Amino acid sequence: MNSGSGIQELMAAETRASQIVAEARIARGDRMKQAKVDADELIKTYRMEQQDAFDKKAAADGGSGGNASAKLQAETQQDIQAMQAMFHKNAQKAVDVLLSKCCEVSLEVPTARVRSTQKLYGK
């Protein structure tokens, strides 16, 4: 019966080894989660520092971002209105040019075509 107890000891050792491996996997997962939390905290801190530095620089350069943004928005609207006015002013002219080009049909045969046709048919 000595071999039976040896098998039981091996099975117990195998069970214990699988428990150790499972615990190690769980611990690794916990360490990974903690590392992610720590990294997110570092990123958040860095982002706040950079945003503060940017805000200070923008304020030192002579204006708030909101004012510059509003000015840019106003200039953009003026440009859009000017372009729309030019479009409405020139739309009919463009349509007339397109229609005239589409309706013009030239019935003249180019001389190069006449010569190539004469060469083909020997006239």
PDB file of N, CA and C in Angstrom, residues 57-119:
ATOM      1  N   LYS A  57       0.180  80.197 -20.747  1.00  0.00           N
ATOM      2  CA  LYS A  57       0.833  80.743 -21.938  1.00  0.00           C
ATOM      3  C   LYS A  57      -0.174  81.492 -22.798  1.00  0.00           C
ATOM      4  N   ALA A  58      -1.370  80.962 -22.942  1.00  0.00           N
ATOM      5  CA  ALA A  58      -2.392  81.636 -23.742  1.00  0.00           C
ATOM      6  C   ALA A  58      -2.775  82.963 -23.102  1.00  0.00           C
ATOM      7  N   ALA A  59      -2.871  82.994 -21.791  1.00  0.00           N
ATOM      8  CA  ALA A  59      -3.206  84.234 -21.096  1.00  0.00           C
ATOM      9  C   ALA A  59      -2.068  85.244 -21.223  1.00  0.00           C
ATOM     10  N   ALA A  60      -0.824  84.756 -21.163  1.00  0.00           N
ATOM     11  CA  ALA A  60       0.327  85.651 -21.263  1.00  0.00           C
ATOM     12  C   ALA A  60       0.485  86.205 -22.679  1.00  0.00           C
ATOM     13  N   ASP A  61       0.037  85.460 -23.678  1.00  0.00           N
ATOM     14  CA  ASP A  61       0.170  85.900 -25.066  1.00  0.00           C
ATOM     15  C   ASP A  61      -0.842  86.974 -25.437  1.00  0.00           C
ATOM     16  N   GLY A  62      -1.713  87.326 -24.521  1.00  0.00           N
ATOM     17  CA  GLY A  62      -2.554  88.470 -24.770  1.00  0.00           C
ATOM     18  C   GLY A  62      -3.986  88.165 -25.122  1.00  0.00           C
ATOM     19  N   GLY A  63      -4.565  87.207 -24.549  1.00  0.00           N
ATOM     20  CA  GLY A  63      -5.969  87.017 -24.827  1.00  0.00           C
ATOM     21  C   GLY A  63      -6.465  85.689 -24.336  1.00  0.00           C
ATOM     22  N   SER A  64      -7.747  85.633 -24.283  1.00  0.00           N
ATOM     23  CA  SER A  64      -8.354  84.376 -23.874  1.00  0.00           C
ATOM     24  C   SER A  64      -8.708  83.597 -25.128  1.00  0.00           C
ATOM     25  N   GLY A  65      -8.751  82.327 -25.008  1.00  0.00           N
ATOM     26  CA  GLY A  65      -9.093  81.473 -26.138  1.00  0.00           C
ATOM     27  C   GLY A  65     -10.493  81.729 -26.637  1.00  0.00           C
ATOM     28  N   GLY A  66     -11.397  82.092 -25.750  1.00  0.00           N
ATOM     29  CA  GLY A  66     -12.785  82.331 -26.137  1.00  0.00           C
ATOM     30  C   GLY A  66     -12.904  83.547 -27.036  1.00  0.00           C
ATOM     31  N   ASN A  67     -12.143  84.599 -26.750  1.00  0.00           N
ATOM     32  CA  ASN A  67     -12.186  85.808 -27.555  1.00  0.00           C
ATOM     33  C   ASN A  67     -11.632  85.532 -28.947  1.00  0.00           C
ATOM     34  N   ALA A  68     -10.507  84.851 -29.014  1.00  0.00           N
ATOM     35  CA  ALA A  68      -9.909  84.514 -30.305  1.00  0.00           C
ATOM     36  C   ALA A  68     -10.844  83.613 -31.094  1.00  0.00           C
ATOM     37  N   SER A  69     -11.473  82.704 -30.411  1.00  0.00           N
ATOM     38  CA  SER A  69     -12.398  81.799 -31.081  1.00  0.00           C
ATOM     39  C   SER A  69     -13.596  82.562 -31.629  1.00  0.00           C
ATOM     40  N   ALA A  70     -14.119  83.483 -30.866  1.00  0.00           N
ATOM     41  CA  ALA A  70     -15.258  84.278 -31.328  1.00  0.00           C
ATOM     42  C   ALA A  70     -14.857  85.140 -32.524  1.00  0.00           C
ATOM     43  N   LYS A  71     -13.652  85.715 -32.481  1.00  0.00           N
ATOM     44  CA  LYS A  71     -13.161  86.529 -33.594  1.00  0.00           C
ATOM     45  C   LYS A  71     -13.008  85.685 -34.856  1.00  0.00           C
ATOM     46  N   LEU A  72     -12.435  84.515 -34.704  1.00  0.00           N
ATOM     47  CA  LEU A  72     -12.266  83.602 -35.834  1.00  0.00           C
ATOM     48  C   LEU A  72     -13.616  83.183 -36.401  1.00  0.00           C
ATOM     49  N   GLN A  73     -14.560  82.915 -35.522  1.00  0.00           N
ATOM     50  CA  GLN A  73     -15.910  82.526 -35.961  1.00  0.00           C
ATOM     51  C   GLN A  73     -16.562  83.665 -36.744  1.00  0.00           C
ATOM     52  N   ALA A  74     -16.403  84.901 -36.281  1.00  0.00           N
ATOM     53  CA  ALA A  74     -16.981  86.051 -36.979  1.00  0.00           C
ATOM     54  C   ALA A  74     -16.344  86.237 -38.355  1.00  0.00           C
ATOM     55  N   GLU A  75     -15.012  86.104 -38.427  1.00  0.00           N
ATOM     56  CA  GLU A  75     -14.329  86.226 -39.719  1.00  0.00           C
ATOM     57  C   GLU A  75     -14.774  85.129 -40.680  1.00  0.00           C
ATOM     58  N   THR A  76     -14.944  83.932 -40.167  1.00  0.00           N
ATOM     59  CA  THR A  76     -15.397  82.818 -40.995  1.00  0.00           C
ATOM     60  C   THR A  76     -16.797  83.083 -41.541  1.00  0.00           C
ATOM     61  N   GLN A  77     -17.672  83.591 -40.714  1.00  0.00           N
ATOM     62  CA  GLN A  77     -19.029  83.903 -41.165  1.00  0.00           C
ATOM     63  C   GLN A  77     -19.011  84.991 -42.234  1.00  0.00           C
ATOM     64  N   GLN A  78     -18.144  86.000 -42.081  1.00  0.00           N
ATOM     65  CA  GLN A  78     -18.036  87.047 -43.089  1.00  0.00           C
ATOM     66  C   GLN A  78     -17.560  86.473 -44.415  1.00  0.00           C
ATOM     67  N   ASP A  79     -16.557  85.593 -44.355  1.00  0.00           N
ATOM     68  CA  ASP A  79     -16.049  84.966 -45.569  1.00  0.00           C
ATOM     69  C   ASP A  79     -17.133  84.130 -46.244  1.00  0.00           C
ATOM     70  N   ILE A  80     -17.886  83.389 -45.465  1.00  0.00           N
ATOM     71  CA  ILE A  80     -18.962  82.558 -46.015  1.00  0.00           C
ATOM     72  C   ILE A  80     -20.008  83.436 -46.695  1.00  0.00           C
ATOM     73  N   GLN A  81     -20.382  84.536 -46.054  1.00  0.00           N
ATOM     74  CA  GLN A  81     -21.376  85.431 -46.642  1.00  0.00           C
ATOM     75  C   GLN A  81     -20.860  86.058 -47.935  1.00  0.00           C
ATOM     76  N   ALA A  82     -19.565  86.419 -47.956  1.00  0.00           N
ATOM     77  CA  ALA A  82     -18.988  86.996 -49.170  1.00  0.00           C
ATOM     78  C   ALA A  82     -18.987  85.978 -50.306  1.00  0.00           C
ATOM     79  N   MET A  83     -18.643  84.744 -50.001  1.00  0.00           N
ATOM     80  CA  MET A  83     -18.634  83.694 -51.021  1.00  0.00           C
ATOM     81  C   MET A  83     -20.038  83.405 -51.535  1.00  0.00           C
ATOM     82  N   GLN A  84     -21.014  83.398 -50.646  1.00  0.00           N
ATOM     83  CA  GLN A  84     -22.392  83.172 -51.072  1.00  0.00           C
ATOM     84  C   GLN A  84     -22.877  84.317 -51.950  1.00  0.00           C
ATOM     85  N   ALA A  85     -22.489  85.541 -51.626  1.00  0.00           N
ATOM     86  CA  ALA A  85     -22.881  86.683 -52.450  1.00  0.00           C
ATOM     87  C   ALA A  85     -22.268  86.575 -53.839  1.00  0.00           C
ATOM     88  N   MET A  86     -20.990  86.199 -53.911  1.00  0.00           N
ATOM     89  CA  MET A  86     -20.343  86.026 -55.220  1.00  0.00           C
ATOM     90  C   MET A  86     -21.005  84.900 -56.008  1.00  0.00           C
ATOM     91  N   PHE A  87     -21.388  83.843 -55.314  1.00  0.00           N
ATOM     92  CA  PHE A  87     -22.058  82.736 -55.987  1.00  0.00           C
ATOM     93  C   PHE A  87     -23.368  83.204 -56.607  1.00  0.00           C
ATOM     94  N   HIS A  88     -24.187  83.899 -55.826  1.00  0.00           N
ATOM     95  CA  HIS A  88     -25.480  84.360 -56.337  1.00  0.00           C
ATOM     96  C   HIS A  88     -25.296  85.370 -57.464  1.00  0.00           C
ATOM     97  N   LYS A  89     -24.238  86.181 -57.388  1.00  0.00           N
ATOM     98  CA  LYS A  89     -23.973  87.174 -58.416  1.00  0.00           C
ATOM     99  C   LYS A  89     -23.560  86.501 -59.730  1.00  0.00           C
ATOM    100  N   ASN A  90     -22.759  85.447 -59.648  1.00  0.00           N
ATOM    101  CA  ASN A  90     -22.181  84.835 -60.848  1.00  0.00           C
ATOM    102  C   ASN A  90     -22.855  83.542 -61.276  1.00  0.00           C
ATOM    103  N   ALA A  91     -23.860  83.097 -60.578  1.00  0.00           N
ATOM    104  CA  ALA A  91     -24.481  81.810 -60.887  1.00  0.00           C
ATOM    105  C   ALA A  91     -25.108  81.819 -62.273  1.00  0.00           C
ATOM    106  N   GLN A  92     -25.841  82.856 -62.607  1.00  0.00           N
ATOM    107  CA  GLN A  92     -26.518  82.895 -63.907  1.00  0.00           C
ATOM    108  C   GLN A  92     -25.507  82.986 -65.044  1.00  0.00           C
ATOM    109  N   LYS A  93     -24.421  83.720 -64.837  1.00  0.00           N
ATOM    110  CA  LYS A  93     -23.373  83.806 -65.862  1.00  0.00           C
ATOM    111  C   LYS A  93     -22.778  82.419 -66.124  1.00  0.00           C
ATOM    112  N   ALA A  94     -22.525  81.680 -65.062  1.00  0.00           N
ATOM    113  CA  ALA A  94     -21.944  80.343 -65.215  1.00  0.00           C
ATOM    114  C   ALA A  94     -22.900  79.420 -65.948  1.00  0.00           C
ATOM    115  N   VAL A  95     -24.181  79.501 -65.631  1.00  0.00           N
ATOM    116  CA  VAL A  95     -25.178  78.666 -66.316  1.00  0.00           C
ATOM    117  C   VAL A  95     -25.238  79.039 -67.786  1.00  0.00           C
ATOM    118  N   ASP A  96     -25.199  80.331 -68.093  1.00  0.00           N
ATOM    119  CA  ASP A  96     -25.244  80.772 -69.490  1.00  0.00           C
ATOM    120  C   ASP A  96     -24.045  80.269 -70.273  1.00  0.00           C
ATOM    121  N   VAL A  97     -22.856  80.336 -69.685  1.00  0.00           N
ATOM    122  CA  VAL A  97     -21.646  79.853 -70.361  1.00  0.00           C
ATOM    123  C   VAL A  97     -21.746  78.350 -70.617  1.00  0.00           C
ATOM    124  N   LEU A  98     -22.180  77.604 -69.608  1.00  0.00           N
ATOM    125  CA  LEU A  98     -22.305  76.152 -69.781  1.00  0.00           C
ATOM    126  C   LEU A  98     -23.321  75.805 -70.859  1.00  0.00           C
ATOM    127  N   LEU A  99     -24.447  76.478 -70.856  1.00  0.00           N
ATOM    128  CA  LEU A  99     -25.469  76.202 -71.874  1.00  0.00           C
ATOM    129  C   LEU A  99     -24.981  76.569 -73.270  1.00  0.00           C
ATOM    130  N   SER A 100     -24.277  77.680 -73.384  1.00  0.00           N
ATOM    131  CA  SER A 100     -23.796  78.074 -74.709  1.00  0.00           C
ATOM    132  C   SER A 100     -22.783  77.072 -75.237  1.00  0.00           C
ATOM    133  N   LYS A 101     -21.928  76.553 -74.359  1.00  0.00           N
ATOM    134  CA  LYS A 101     -20.942  75.565 -74.801  1.00  0.00           C
ATOM    135  C   LYS A 101     -21.595  74.227 -75.133  1.00  0.00           C
ATOM    136  N   CYS A 102     -22.638  73.885 -74.410  1.00  0.00           N
ATOM    137  CA  CYS A 102     -23.320  72.615 -74.666  1.00  0.00           C
ATOM    138  C   CYS A 102     -24.135  72.678 -75.955  1.00  0.00           C
ATOM    139  N   CYS A 103     -24.666  73.841 -76.263  1.00  0.00           N
ATOM    140  CA  CYS A 103     -25.548  73.966 -77.428  1.00  0.00           C
ATOM    141  C   CYS A 103     -24.790  74.297 -78.705  1.00  0.00           C
ATOM    142  N   GLU A 104     -23.534  74.705 -78.592  1.00  0.00           N
ATOM    143  CA  GLU A 104     -22.742  74.982 -79.784  1.00  0.00           C
ATOM    144  C   GLU A 104     -22.295  73.668 -80.397  1.00  0.00           C
ATOM    145  N   VAL A 105     -22.633  73.479 -81.658  1.00  0.00           N
ATOM    146  CA  VAL A 105     -22.212  72.277 -82.364  1.00  0.00           C
ATOM    147  C   VAL A 105     -21.479  72.721 -83.614  1.00  0.00           C
ATOM    148  N   SER A 106     -20.251  72.340 -83.696  1.00  0.00           N
ATOM    149  CA  SER A 106     -19.443  72.689 -84.855  1.00  0.00           C
ATOM    150  C   SER A 106     -19.575  71.570 -85.880  1.00  0.00           C
ATOM    151  N   LEU A 107     -19.958  71.940 -87.103  1.00  0.00           N
ATOM    152  CA  LEU A 107     -20.150  70.948 -88.164  1.00  0.00           C
ATOM    153  C   LEU A 107     -18.939  70.840 -89.068  1.00  0.00           C
ATOM    154  N   GLU A 108     -17.878  71.536 -88.738  1.00  0.00           N
ATOM    155  CA  GLU A 108     -16.668  71.472 -89.528  1.00  0.00           C
ATOM    156  C   GLU A 108     -15.872  70.238 -89.143  1.00  0.00           C
ATOM    157  N   VAL A 109     -15.321  69.562 -90.140  1.00  0.00           N
ATOM    158  CA  VAL A 109     -14.474  68.405 -89.900  1.00  0.00           C
ATOM    159  C   VAL A 109     -13.036  68.913 -89.852  1.00  0.00           C
ATOM    160  N   PRO A 110     -12.313  68.599 -88.788  1.00  0.00           N
ATOM    161  CA  PRO A 110     -10.934  69.066 -88.693  1.00  0.00           C
ATOM    162  C   PRO A 110     -10.098  68.554 -89.866  1.00  0.00           C
ATOM    163  N   THR A 111      -9.145  69.368 -90.303  1.00  0.00           N
ATOM    164  CA  THR A 111      -8.333  69.007 -91.463  1.00  0.00           C
ATOM    165  C   THR A 111      -7.494  67.764 -91.203  1.00  0.00           C
ATOM    166  N   ALA A 112      -7.065  67.578 -89.985  1.00  0.00           N
ATOM    167  CA  ALA A 112      -6.273  66.382 -89.663  1.00  0.00           C
ATOM    168  C   ALA A 112      -7.123  65.129 -89.858  1.00  0.00           C
ATOM    169  N   ARG A 113      -8.396  65.210 -89.522  1.00  0.00           N
ATOM    170  CA  ARG A 113      -9.296  64.063 -89.699  1.00  0.00           C
ATOM    171  C   ARG A 113      -9.519  63.792 -91.191  1.00  0.00           C
ATOM    172  N   VAL A 114      -9.649  64.868 -91.955  1.00  0.00           N
ATOM    173  CA  VAL A 114      -9.861  64.715 -93.405  1.00  0.00           C
ATOM    174  C   VAL A 114      -8.645  64.047 -94.017  1.00  0.00           C
ATOM    175  N   ARG A 115      -7.446  64.508 -93.666  1.00  0.00           N
ATOM    176  CA  ARG A 115      -6.229  63.916 -94.218  1.00  0.00           C
ATOM    177  C   ARG A 115      -6.064  62.461 -93.819  1.00  0.00           C
ATOM    178  N   SER A 116      -6.354  62.133 -92.544  1.00  0.00           N
ATOM    179  CA  SER A 116      -6.185  60.737 -92.132  1.00  0.00           C
ATOM    180  C   SER A 116      -7.200  59.843 -92.836  1.00  0.00           C
ATOM    181  N   THR A 117      -8.396  60.341 -93.058  1.00  0.00           N
ATOM    182  CA  THR A 117      -9.410  59.553 -93.766  1.00  0.00           C
ATOM    183  C   THR A 117      -8.988  59.351 -95.220  1.00  0.00           C
ATOM    184  N   GLN A 118      -8.426  60.398 -95.824  1.00  0.00           N
ATOM    185  CA  GLN A 118      -7.961  60.282 -97.225  1.00  0.00           C
ATOM    186  C   GLN A 118      -6.831  59.276 -97.336  1.00  0.00           C
ATOM    187  N   LYS A 119      -5.939  59.223 -96.360  1.00  0.00           N
ATOM    188  CA  LYS A 119      -4.841  58.264 -96.375  1.00  0.00           C
ATOM    189  C   LYS A 119      -5.364  56.849 -96.260  1.00  0.00           C
TER     190      LYS A 119
END
